[in-house]
mmCIF file of C-alpha atoms in Angstrom:
data_model
loop_
_atom_site.group_PDB
_atom_site.id
_atom_site.type_symbol
_atom_site.label_atom_id
_atom_site.label_comp_id
_atom_site.label_asym_id
_atom_site.label_seq_id
_atom_site.Cartn_x
_atom_site.Cartn_y
_atom_site.Cartn_z
ATOM 1 C CA UNK A 1 0.000 0.000 0.000
ATOM 2 C CA UNK A 2 1.105 3.586 -0.629
ATOM 3 C CA UNK A 3 2.062 5.442 2.526
ATOM 4 C CA UNK A 4 0.478 8.829 3.151
ATOM 5 C CA UNK A 5 2.541 11.903 4.042
ATOM 6 C CA UNK A 6 2.032 11.514 7.800
ATOM 7 C CA UNK A 7 3.329 7.936 7.858
ATOM 8 C CA UNK A 8 6.286 8.986 5.719
ATOM 9 C CA UNK A 9 7.043 11.747 8.239
ATOM 10 C CA UNK A 10 6.855 9.198 11.061
ATOM 11 C CA UNK A 11 9.324 6.970 9.173
ATOM 12 C CA UNK A 12 11.643 9.936 8.577
ATOM 13 C CA UNK A 13 11.550 10.751 12.297
ATOM 14 C CA UNK A 14 12.264 7.133 13.283
ATOM 15 C CA UNK A 15 15.274 6.942 10.943
ATOM 16 C CA UNK A 16 16.705 10.269 12.083
ATOM 17 C CA UNK A 17 16.245 9.475 15.784
ATOM 18 C CA UNK A 18 17.676 5.964 15.528
ATOM 19 C CA UNK A 19 20.722 7.178 13.591
ATOM 20 C CA UNK A 20 21.294 9.893 16.198
ATOM 21 C CA UNK A 21 20.647 7.908 19.403
ATOM 22 C CA UNK A 22 21.467 4.277 18.502
ATOM 23 C CA UNK A 23 18.358 3.383 20.549
ATOM 24 C CA UNK A 24 15.063 1.888 19.291
ATOM 25 C CA UNK A 25 12.484 4.662 18.909
ATOM 26 C CA UNK A 26 9.102 4.719 20.672
ATOM 27 C CA UNK A 27 5.935 6.671 19.840
ATOM 28 C CA UNK A 28 6.131 8.894 22.917
ATOM 29 C CA UNK A 29 9.692 9.989 22.097
ATOM 30 C CA UNK A 30 8.662 10.767 18.498
ATOM 31 C CA UNK A 31 5.827 13.034 19.631
ATOM 32 C CA UNK A 32 8.102 14.798 22.128
ATOM 33 C CA UNK A 33 11.023 15.324 19.736
ATOM 34 C CA UNK A 34 9.229 15.999 16.453
ATOM 35 C CA UNK A 35 6.461 18.362 15.469
ATOM 36 C CA UNK A 36 4.156 15.603 14.168
ATOM 37 C CA UNK A 37 0.977 17.413 15.308
ATOM 38 C CA UNK A 38 -0.773 14.135 16.246
ATOM 39 C CA UNK A 39 -1.265 12.102 19.436
ATOM 40 C CA UNK A 40 1.006 9.232 20.550
ATOM 41 C CA UNK A 41 -1.920 6.839 19.811
ATOM 42 C CA UNK A 42 -2.018 7.993 16.179
ATOM 43 C CA UNK A 43 1.755 7.630 15.911
ATOM 44 C CA UNK A 44 1.475 4.097 17.335
ATOM 45 C CA UNK A 45 -1.098 3.243 14.661
ATOM 46 C CA UNK A 46 1.169 4.671 11.960
ATOM 47 C CA UNK A 47 4.091 2.674 13.341
ATOM 48 C CA UNK A 48 1.970 -0.486 13.244
ATOM 49 C CA UNK A 49 1.309 0.113 9.530
ATOM 50 C CA UNK A 50 5.008 0.840 8.845
ATOM 51 C CA UNK A 51 5.915 -2.397 10.636
ATOM 52 C CA UNK A 52 3.322 -4.385 8.709
ATOM 53 C CA UNK A 53 4.702 -2.961 5.443
ATOM 54 C CA UNK A 54 8.254 -3.979 6.417
ATOM 55 C CA UNK A 55 9.772 -0.502 6.879
ATOM 56 C CA UNK A 56 10.435 -0.798 10.632
ATOM 57 C CA UNK A 57 10.814 -3.675 13.074
ATOM 58 C CA UNK A 58 10.811 -4.323 16.798
ATOM 59 C CA UNK A 59 14.243 -5.693 17.803
ATOM 60 C CA UNK A 60 12.890 -7.191 21.041
ATOM 61 C CA UNK A 61 9.756 -7.197 23.210
ATOM 62 C CA UNK A 62 8.713 -3.930 24.882
ATOM 63 C CA UNK A 63 11.153 -1.963 22.755
ATOM 64 C CA UNK A 64 10.700 0.849 20.318
ATOM 65 C CA UNK A 65 11.189 0.326 16.597
ATOM 66 C CA UNK A 66 14.223 0.477 14.330
ATOM 67 C CA UNK A 67 14.287 0.912 10.529
ATOM 68 C CA UNK A 68 14.696 -2.103 8.243
ATOM 69 C CA UNK A 69 16.784 -2.063 5.053
ATOM 70 C CA UNK A 70 13.554 -1.274 3.165
ATOM 71 C CA UNK A 71 12.896 1.633 5.545
ATOM 72 C CA UNK A 72 16.361 3.063 4.971
ATOM 73 C CA UNK A 73 15.914 2.646 1.219
ATOM 74 C CA UNK A 74 12.615 4.542 1.237
ATOM 75 C CA UNK A 75 14.252 7.216 3.404
ATOM 76 C CA UNK A 76 17.176 7.625 0.973
ATOM 77 C CA UNK A 77 14.986 7.598 -2.151
ATOM 78 C CA UNK A 78 12.073 9.757 -0.997
ATOM 79 C CA UNK A 79 12.553 11.314 2.403
ATOM 80 C CA UNK A 80 16.140 12.401 2.899
ATOM 81 C CA UNK A 81 17.257 15.890 2.060
ATOM 82 C CA UNK A 82 20.954 16.004 1.170
ATOM 83 C CA UNK A 83 22.553 18.240 3.755
ATOM 84 C CA UNK A 84 24.420 21.192 2.257
ATOM 85 C CA UNK A 85 27.945 21.436 3.608
ATOM 86 C CA UNK A 86 28.681 24.432 5.781
ATOM 87 C CA UNK A 87 31.223 27.031 4.670
ATOM 88 C CA UNK A 88 33.542 25.762 7.413
ATOM 89 C CA UNK A 89 33.303 22.180 6.077
ATOM 90 C CA UNK A 90 33.959 23.362 2.524
ATOM 91 C CA UNK A 91 36.987 25.381 3.634
ATOM 92 C CA UNK A 92 38.287 22.401 5.622
ATOM 93 C CA UNK A 93 38.065 20.156 2.548
ATOM 94 C CA UNK A 94 39.763 22.725 0.352
ATOM 95 C CA UNK A 95 42.580 23.406 2.832
ATOM 96 C CA UNK A 96 43.184 19.709 3.447
ATOM 97 C CA UNK A 97 43.410 18.794 -0.235
ATOM 98 C CA UNK A 98 45.057 21.895 -1.672
ATOM 99 C CA UNK A 99 48.409 21.124 -0.009
ATOM 100 C CA UNK A 100 48.817 17.762 -1.791
ATOM 101 C CA UNK A 101 52.172 17.470 -3.557
ATOM 102 C CA UNK A 102 51.469 14.577 -5.941
ATOM 103 C CA UNK A 103 48.865 11.995 -6.903
ATOM 104 C CA UNK A 104 49.710 9.604 -4.043
ATOM 105 C CA UNK A 105 49.366 12.477 -1.600
ATOM 106 C CA UNK A 106 45.989 13.457 -3.097
ATOM 107 C CA UNK A 107 44.650 9.906 -2.640
ATOM 108 C CA UNK A 108 45.958 9.524 0.921
ATOM 109 C CA UNK A 109 44.682 12.944 1.985
ATOM 110 C CA UNK A 110 41.295 12.215 0.394
ATOM 111 C CA UNK A 111 40.756 8.877 2.124
ATOM 112 C CA UNK A 112 41.773 10.295 5.535
ATOM 113 C CA UNK A 113 39.528 13.324 5.031
ATOM 114 C CA UNK A 114 36.509 11.183 4.110
ATOM 115 C CA UNK A 115 37.008 8.976 7.164
ATOM 116 C CA UNK A 116 37.298 12.007 9.457
ATOM 117 C CA UNK A 117 34.281 13.863 8.050
ATOM 118 C CA UNK A 118 31.881 10.895 7.884
ATOM 119 C CA UNK A 119 33.262 8.792 10.781
ATOM 120 C CA UNK A 120 32.900 5.734 8.550
ATOM 121 C CA UNK A 121 35.358 3.493 6.689
ATOM 122 C CA UNK A 122 36.575 5.472 3.667
ATOM 123 C CA UNK A 123 37.723 3.909 0.390
ATOM 124 C CA UNK A 124 39.389 5.690 -2.547
ATOM 125 C CA UNK A 125 40.403 3.999 -5.775
ATOM 126 C CA UNK A 126 43.611 5.310 -7.315
ATOM 127 C CA UNK A 127 42.959 6.863 -10.743
ATOM 128 C CA UNK A 128 42.662 4.009 -13.198
ATOM 129 C CA UNK A 129 45.014 4.127 -16.166
ATOM 130 C CA UNK A 130 42.496 2.158 -18.212
ATOM 131 C CA UNK A 131 40.106 5.148 -18.134
ATOM 132 C CA UNK A 132 42.720 7.869 -18.628
ATOM 133 C CA UNK A 133 44.094 9.772 -21.608
ATOM 134 C CA UNK A 134 47.695 10.648 -22.421
ATOM 135 C CA UNK A 135 48.803 14.151 -21.396
ATOM 136 C CA UNK A 136 52.487 14.031 -22.400
ATOM 137 C CA UNK A 137 55.417 11.756 -23.214
ATOM 138 C CA UNK A 138 58.996 12.583 -22.332
ATOM 139 C CA UNK A 139 62.096 10.751 -23.557
ATOM 140 C CA UNK A 140 65.093 11.255 -21.283
ATOM 141 C CA UNK A 141 68.489 10.086 -22.657
ATOM 142 C CA UNK A 142 70.415 7.999 -20.125
ATOM 143 C CA UNK A 143 73.129 7.139 -22.642
ATOM 144 C CA UNK A 144 73.334 6.976 -26.436
ATOM 145 C CA UNK A 145 71.716 3.516 -26.343
ATOM 146 C CA UNK A 146 69.278 3.874 -23.424
ATOM 147 C CA UNK A 147 66.282 6.136 -22.823
ATOM 148 C CA UNK A 148 63.852 6.650 -19.975
ATOM 149 C CA UNK A 149 60.259 6.866 -21.212
ATOM 150 C CA UNK A 150 58.014 8.981 -18.954
ATOM 151 C CA UNK A 151 54.259 8.930 -19.591
ATOM 152 C CA UNK A 152 52.029 11.453 -17.801
ATOM 153 C CA UNK A 153 48.303 10.673 -17.879
ATOM 154 C CA UNK A 154 45.511 13.233 -17.627
ATOM 155 C CA UNK A 155 44.873 11.944 -14.102
ATOM 156 C CA UNK A 156 48.332 13.089 -13.046
ATOM 157 C CA UNK A 157 49.549 9.505 -12.813
ATOM 158 C CA UNK A 158 53.152 9.065 -13.975
ATOM 159 C CA UNK A 159 54.650 5.901 -15.441
ATOM 160 C CA UNK A 160 58.362 5.432 -16.147
ATOM 161 C CA UNK A 161 60.182 2.781 -18.173
ATOM 162 C CA UNK A 162 63.724 2.206 -19.388
ATOM 163 C CA UNK A 163 64.245 1.165 -22.990
ATOM 164 C CA UNK A 164 67.447 -0.190 -24.542
ATOM 165 C CA UNK A 165 67.907 0.993 -28.125
ATOM 166 C CA UNK A 166 69.378 -1.240 -30.846
ATOM 167 C CA UNK A 167 72.227 1.231 -31.533
ATOM 168 C CA UNK A 168 73.550 4.704 -30.717
ATOM 169 C CA UNK A 169 70.887 7.397 -31.183
ATOM 170 C CA UNK A 170 71.687 11.099 -31.607
ATOM 171 C CA UNK A 171 70.074 13.858 -29.540
ATOM 172 C CA UNK A 172 68.299 15.224 -32.639
ATOM 173 C CA UNK A 173 66.849 11.785 -33.315
ATOM 174 C CA UNK A 174 65.564 11.527 -29.711
ATOM 175 C CA UNK A 175 63.913 14.947 -30.156
ATOM 176 C CA UNK A 176 62.213 13.737 -33.349
ATOM 177 C CA UNK A 177 61.069 10.499 -31.717
ATOM 178 C CA UNK A 178 59.581 12.524 -28.850
ATOM 179 C CA UNK A 179 57.750 14.809 -31.288
ATOM 180 C CA UNK A 180 56.295 11.912 -33.286
ATOM 181 C CA UNK A 181 55.106 10.057 -30.182
ATOM 182 C CA UNK A 182 53.436 13.099 -28.629
ATOM 183 C CA UNK A 183 51.850 14.120 -31.917
ATOM 184 C CA UNK A 184 50.308 10.688 -32.328
ATOM 185 C CA UNK A 185 49.304 9.821 -28.730
ATOM 186 C CA UNK A 186 48.604 12.972 -26.683
ATOM 187 C CA UNK A 187 44.903 13.318 -25.891
ATOM 188 C CA UNK A 188 44.143 9.708 -26.833
ATOM 189 C CA UNK A 189 42.592 7.281 -24.342
ATOM 190 C CA UNK A 190 45.074 4.638 -23.256
ATOM 191 C CA UNK A 191 42.756 1.823 -24.343
ATOM 192 C CA UNK A 192 42.714 3.267 -27.892
ATOM 193 C CA UNK A 193 46.490 3.531 -28.326
ATOM 194 C CA UNK A 194 47.720 0.063 -29.522
ATOM 195 C CA UNK A 195 46.985 0.623 -33.250
ATOM 196 C CA UNK A 196 48.462 4.131 -32.998
ATOM 197 C CA UNK A 197 51.699 2.753 -31.551
ATOM 198 C CA UNK A 198 51.898 0.270 -34.403
ATOM 199 C CA UNK A 199 51.346 3.141 -36.859
ATOM 200 C CA UNK A 200 54.272 5.027 -35.295
ATOM 201 C CA UNK A 201 56.613 2.207 -36.339
ATOM 202 C CA UNK A 202 55.151 1.923 -39.823
ATOM 203 C CA UNK A 203 55.229 5.676 -40.464
ATOM 204 C CA UNK A 204 58.706 6.354 -39.044
ATOM 205 C CA UNK A 205 61.525 7.301 -41.388
ATOM 206 C CA UNK A 206 63.826 4.336 -42.191
ATOM 207 C CA UNK A 207 66.601 5.708 -39.949
ATOM 208 C CA UNK A 208 64.220 6.029 -36.985
ATOM 209 C CA UNK A 209 62.441 2.720 -37.431
ATOM 210 C CA UNK A 210 64.835 0.591 -35.286
ATOM 211 C CA UNK A 211 64.669 2.870 -32.190
ATOM 212 C CA UNK A 212 60.916 3.414 -32.698
ATOM 213 C CA UNK A 213 60.404 -0.369 -32.825
ATOM 214 C CA UNK A 214 62.230 -0.748 -29.512
ATOM 215 C CA UNK A 215 60.191 2.141 -28.054
ATOM 216 C CA UNK A 216 56.890 0.686 -29.274
ATOM 217 C CA UNK A 217 57.249 -2.412 -27.082
ATOM 218 C CA UNK A 218 57.769 -0.277 -23.988
ATOM 219 C CA UNK A 219 54.990 2.114 -25.013
ATOM 220 C CA UNK A 220 52.526 -0.759 -25.225
ATOM 221 C CA UNK A 221 53.611 -2.061 -21.819
ATOM 222 C CA UNK A 222 53.173 1.416 -20.337
ATOM 223 C CA UNK A 223 49.884 2.254 -22.027
ATOM 224 C CA UNK A 224 48.019 -1.023 -22.080
ATOM 225 C CA UNK A 225 49.488 -3.887 -20.127
ATOM 226 C CA UNK A 226 49.406 -2.317 -16.649
ATOM 227 C CA UNK A 227 46.065 -3.637 -15.450
ATOM 228 C CA UNK A 228 46.527 -3.552 -11.678
ATOM 229 C CA UNK A 229 44.223 -1.283 -9.716
ATOM 230 C CA UNK A 230 44.926 0.059 -6.256
ATOM 231 C CA UNK A 231 42.748 1.017 -3.311
ATOM 232 C CA UNK A 232 43.408 3.262 -0.306
ATOM 233 C CA UNK A 233 41.515 2.589 2.939
ATOM 234 C CA UNK A 234 41.114 4.598 6.157
ATOM 235 C CA UNK A 235 38.896 4.702 9.236
ATOM 236 C CA UNK A 236 38.454 0.961 9.864
ATOM 237 C CA UNK A 237 38.391 1.685 13.606
ATOM 238 C CA UNK A 238 35.169 3.658 13.042
ATOM 239 C CA UNK A 239 33.349 0.335 12.658
ATOM 240 C CA UNK A 240 33.694 -0.239 16.400
ATOM 241 C CA UNK A 241 31.848 2.976 17.286
ATOM 242 C CA UNK A 242 28.358 1.579 16.703
ATOM 243 C CA UNK A 243 25.654 0.078 18.885
ATOM 244 C CA UNK A 244 24.855 -3.569 19.624
ATOM 245 C CA UNK A 245 22.427 -3.835 16.721
ATOM 246 C CA UNK A 246 24.978 -2.685 14.123
ATOM 247 C CA UNK A 247 26.438 -5.544 12.025
ATOM 248 C CA UNK A 248 24.333 -8.036 14.026
ATOM 249 C CA UNK A 249 26.972 -8.091 16.731
ATOM 250 C CA UNK A 250 29.930 -9.289 14.608
ATOM 251 C CA UNK A 251 32.500 -7.190 12.769
ATOM 252 C CA UNK A 252 34.517 -10.146 11.514
ATOM 253 C CA UNK A 253 32.754 -10.641 8.133
ATOM 254 C CA UNK A 254 33.036 -6.900 7.403
ATOM 255 C CA UNK A 255 36.743 -6.808 8.273
ATOM 256 C CA UNK A 256 37.427 -9.882 6.134
ATOM 257 C CA UNK A 257 35.625 -8.294 3.174
ATOM 258 C CA UNK A 258 37.644 -5.083 3.592
ATOM 259 C CA UNK A 259 40.845 -7.099 3.192
ATOM 260 C CA UNK A 260 39.805 -8.201 -0.314
ATOM 261 C CA UNK A 261 40.866 -5.534 -2.801
ATOM 262 C CA UNK A 262 38.837 -7.194 -5.576
ATOM 263 C CA UNK A 263 35.669 -6.752 -3.499
ATOM 264 C CA UNK A 264 36.428 -3.090 -2.793
ATOM 265 C CA UNK A 265 37.125 -2.394 -6.473
ATOM 266 C CA UNK A 266 33.793 -3.939 -7.381
ATOM 267 C CA UNK A 267 31.964 -1.845 -4.790
ATOM 268 C CA UNK A 268 33.711 1.485 -5.290
ATOM 269 C CA UNK A 269 35.335 1.260 -8.729
ATOM 270 C CA UNK A 270 32.287 0.534 -10.886
ATOM 271 C CA UNK A 271 30.607 3.937 -10.747
ATOM 272 C CA UNK A 272 29.145 6.132 -13.436
ATOM 273 C CA UNK A 273 29.830 9.845 -13.886
ATOM 274 C CA UNK A 274 27.807 12.277 -11.744
ATOM 275 C CA UNK A 275 26.051 9.454 -9.926
ATOM 276 C CA UNK A 276 26.050 8.646 -6.226
ATOM 277 C CA UNK A 277 25.194 5.015 -5.565
ATOM 278 C CA UNK A 278 23.818 3.885 -2.208
ATOM 279 C CA UNK A 279 23.648 0.179 -1.401
ATOM 280 C CA UNK A 280 21.844 -0.730 1.790
ATOM 281 C CA UNK A 281 22.166 -4.020 3.676
ATOM 282 C CA UNK A 282 20.767 -6.915 1.647
ATOM 283 C CA UNK A 283 21.179 -4.916 -1.587
ATOM 284 C CA UNK A 284 24.896 -5.739 -1.412
ATOM 285 C CA UNK A 285 25.928 -8.652 -3.616
ATOM 286 C CA UNK A 286 28.744 -9.533 -1.210
ATOM 287 C CA UNK A 287 27.227 -11.702 1.515
ATOM 288 C CA UNK A 288 29.668 -10.527 4.206
ATOM 289 C CA UNK A 289 28.540 -6.932 3.664
ATOM 290 C CA UNK A 290 24.787 -7.455 4.006
ATOM 291 C CA UNK A 291 24.769 -5.767 7.406
ATOM 292 C CA UNK A 292 26.508 -2.695 5.969
ATOM 293 C CA UNK A 293 25.698 0.235 3.707
ATOM 294 C CA UNK A 294 27.881 1.809 1.035
ATOM 295 C CA UNK A 295 27.812 5.302 -0.435
ATOM 296 C CA UNK A 296 29.991 5.577 -3.561
ATOM 297 C CA UNK A 297 30.578 7.988 -6.407
ATOM 298 C CA UNK A 298 33.018 8.500 -9.266
ATOM 299 C CA UNK A 299 35.585 11.265 -9.522
ATOM 300 C CA UNK A 300 37.827 12.729 -12.168
ATOM 301 C CA UNK A 301 38.737 15.877 -14.087
ATOM 302 C CA UNK A 302 35.727 17.460 -15.797
ATOM 303 C CA UNK A 303 33.228 14.862 -16.939
ATOM 304 C CA UNK A 304 35.792 12.034 -17.064
ATOM 305 C CA UNK A 305 35.598 9.413 -14.298
ATOM 306 C CA UNK A 306 39.006 7.936 -13.455
ATOM 307 C CA UNK A 307 38.172 6.228 -10.166
ATOM 308 C CA UNK A 308 35.644 5.734 -7.412
ATOM 309 C CA UNK A 309 35.454 6.743 -3.779
ATOM 310 C CA UNK A 310 33.026 6.488 -0.901
ATOM 311 C CA UNK A 311 32.303 5.224 2.575
ATOM 312 C CA UNK A 312 31.161 1.981 4.185
ATOM 313 C CA UNK A 313 29.443 1.691 7.543
ATOM 314 C CA UNK A 314 26.424 0.309 9.368
ATOM 315 C CA UNK A 315 22.971 0.626 7.795
ATOM 316 C CA UNK A 316 22.309 3.015 10.692
ATOM 317 C CA UNK A 317 24.283 5.843 9.117
ATOM 318 C CA UNK A 318 23.698 9.517 8.364
ATOM 319 C CA UNK A 319 22.800 9.049 4.687
ATOM 320 C CA UNK A 320 22.114 12.717 3.821
ATOM 321 C CA UNK A 321 25.343 13.888 5.457
ATOM 322 C CA UNK A 322 27.476 11.094 4.004
ATOM 323 C CA UNK A 323 26.078 11.529 0.490
ATOM 324 C CA UNK A 324 26.774 15.282 0.606
ATOM 325 C CA UNK A 325 30.314 14.770 1.930
ATOM 326 C CA UNK A 326 31.251 12.073 -0.589
ATOM 327 C CA UNK A 327 29.926 14.214 -3.456
ATOM 328 C CA UNK A 328 31.739 17.340 -2.258
ATOM 329 C CA UNK A 329 35.090 15.608 -1.733
ATOM 330 C CA UNK A 330 34.810 13.902 -5.150
ATOM 331 C CA UNK A 331 34.147 17.282 -6.765
ATOM 332 C CA UNK A 332 37.183 18.873 -5.088
ATOM 333 C CA UNK A 333 39.466 15.983 -6.103
ATOM 334 C CA UNK A 334 38.180 16.219 -9.693
ATOM 335 C CA UNK A 335 38.983 19.940 -9.728
ATOM 336 C CA UNK A 336 42.480 19.225 -8.371
ATOM 337 C CA UNK A 337 43.146 16.643 -11.089
ATOM 338 C CA UNK A 338 41.900 19.060 -13.756
ATOM 339 C CA UNK A 339 44.348 21.711 -12.541
ATOM 340 C CA UNK A 340 47.357 19.454 -12.118
#
């Protein structure tokens, strides 16, 4: 049955009170704390309907009610108002991130900041090379027969490789090789580069073909064959802050899941641009995480998504606040990557 506005307001009040107090919520407390403009008897009737519909439950006899996963879902989809960040919170984010010196520092600052602001477990995926484009290539002569290849991606990620050339190569030839490579590959997505690298060899002047052939192998390794993804994690101790009903009394399955990088990449790495995804309790595909909730979003320069980030915690979490914080931090990191 469709719930009327009053019952929805009662559900909103139950969720907000339970998140704040960690205690099951009774009808008398709702009337005292919220301007519901009805009697405790009416609220009790509304709570009976919400319980019958599966949005709240009674954890034990003579207790108040707590939200179910379905209740949290309805709250997130229809009832929650995303909390705007205060100016102080925005300044704190900006100050914390603006001092980052490189990409590793950005990721580590971001994951610590998310954990501090939300008081949940924070997860940040390092920018994925598979989604990035080439910003610049540099060829640094080590000797006449050895070069260092430096690839800088649009994400700010830097990859370096040494390449042994088949014979002595002059400085002017290195300059020409650098020009040809940048002309062909800059601005291209890494996943689209293999045929372009092959074309570099085929189109090179006869005198440059041997060194370009040697370079092409290293270019392909740098651009395509690095498939590993990395995750940064912070705030695991926040899991122990909850009440007895959080995680059904056992943190072990959650902690074991957090140790599996493949699981975290699946949860936080598969996100679409400009979308915040909230998974609540049983909505999680990973069985060990069905007592937890996840708020995740993508980040990157402009409209490009190069990685995911978010928070994990009990289903009894501050969804509006966490959604706003994750979105804001993702936006700041995207701006930083665009400027770098």
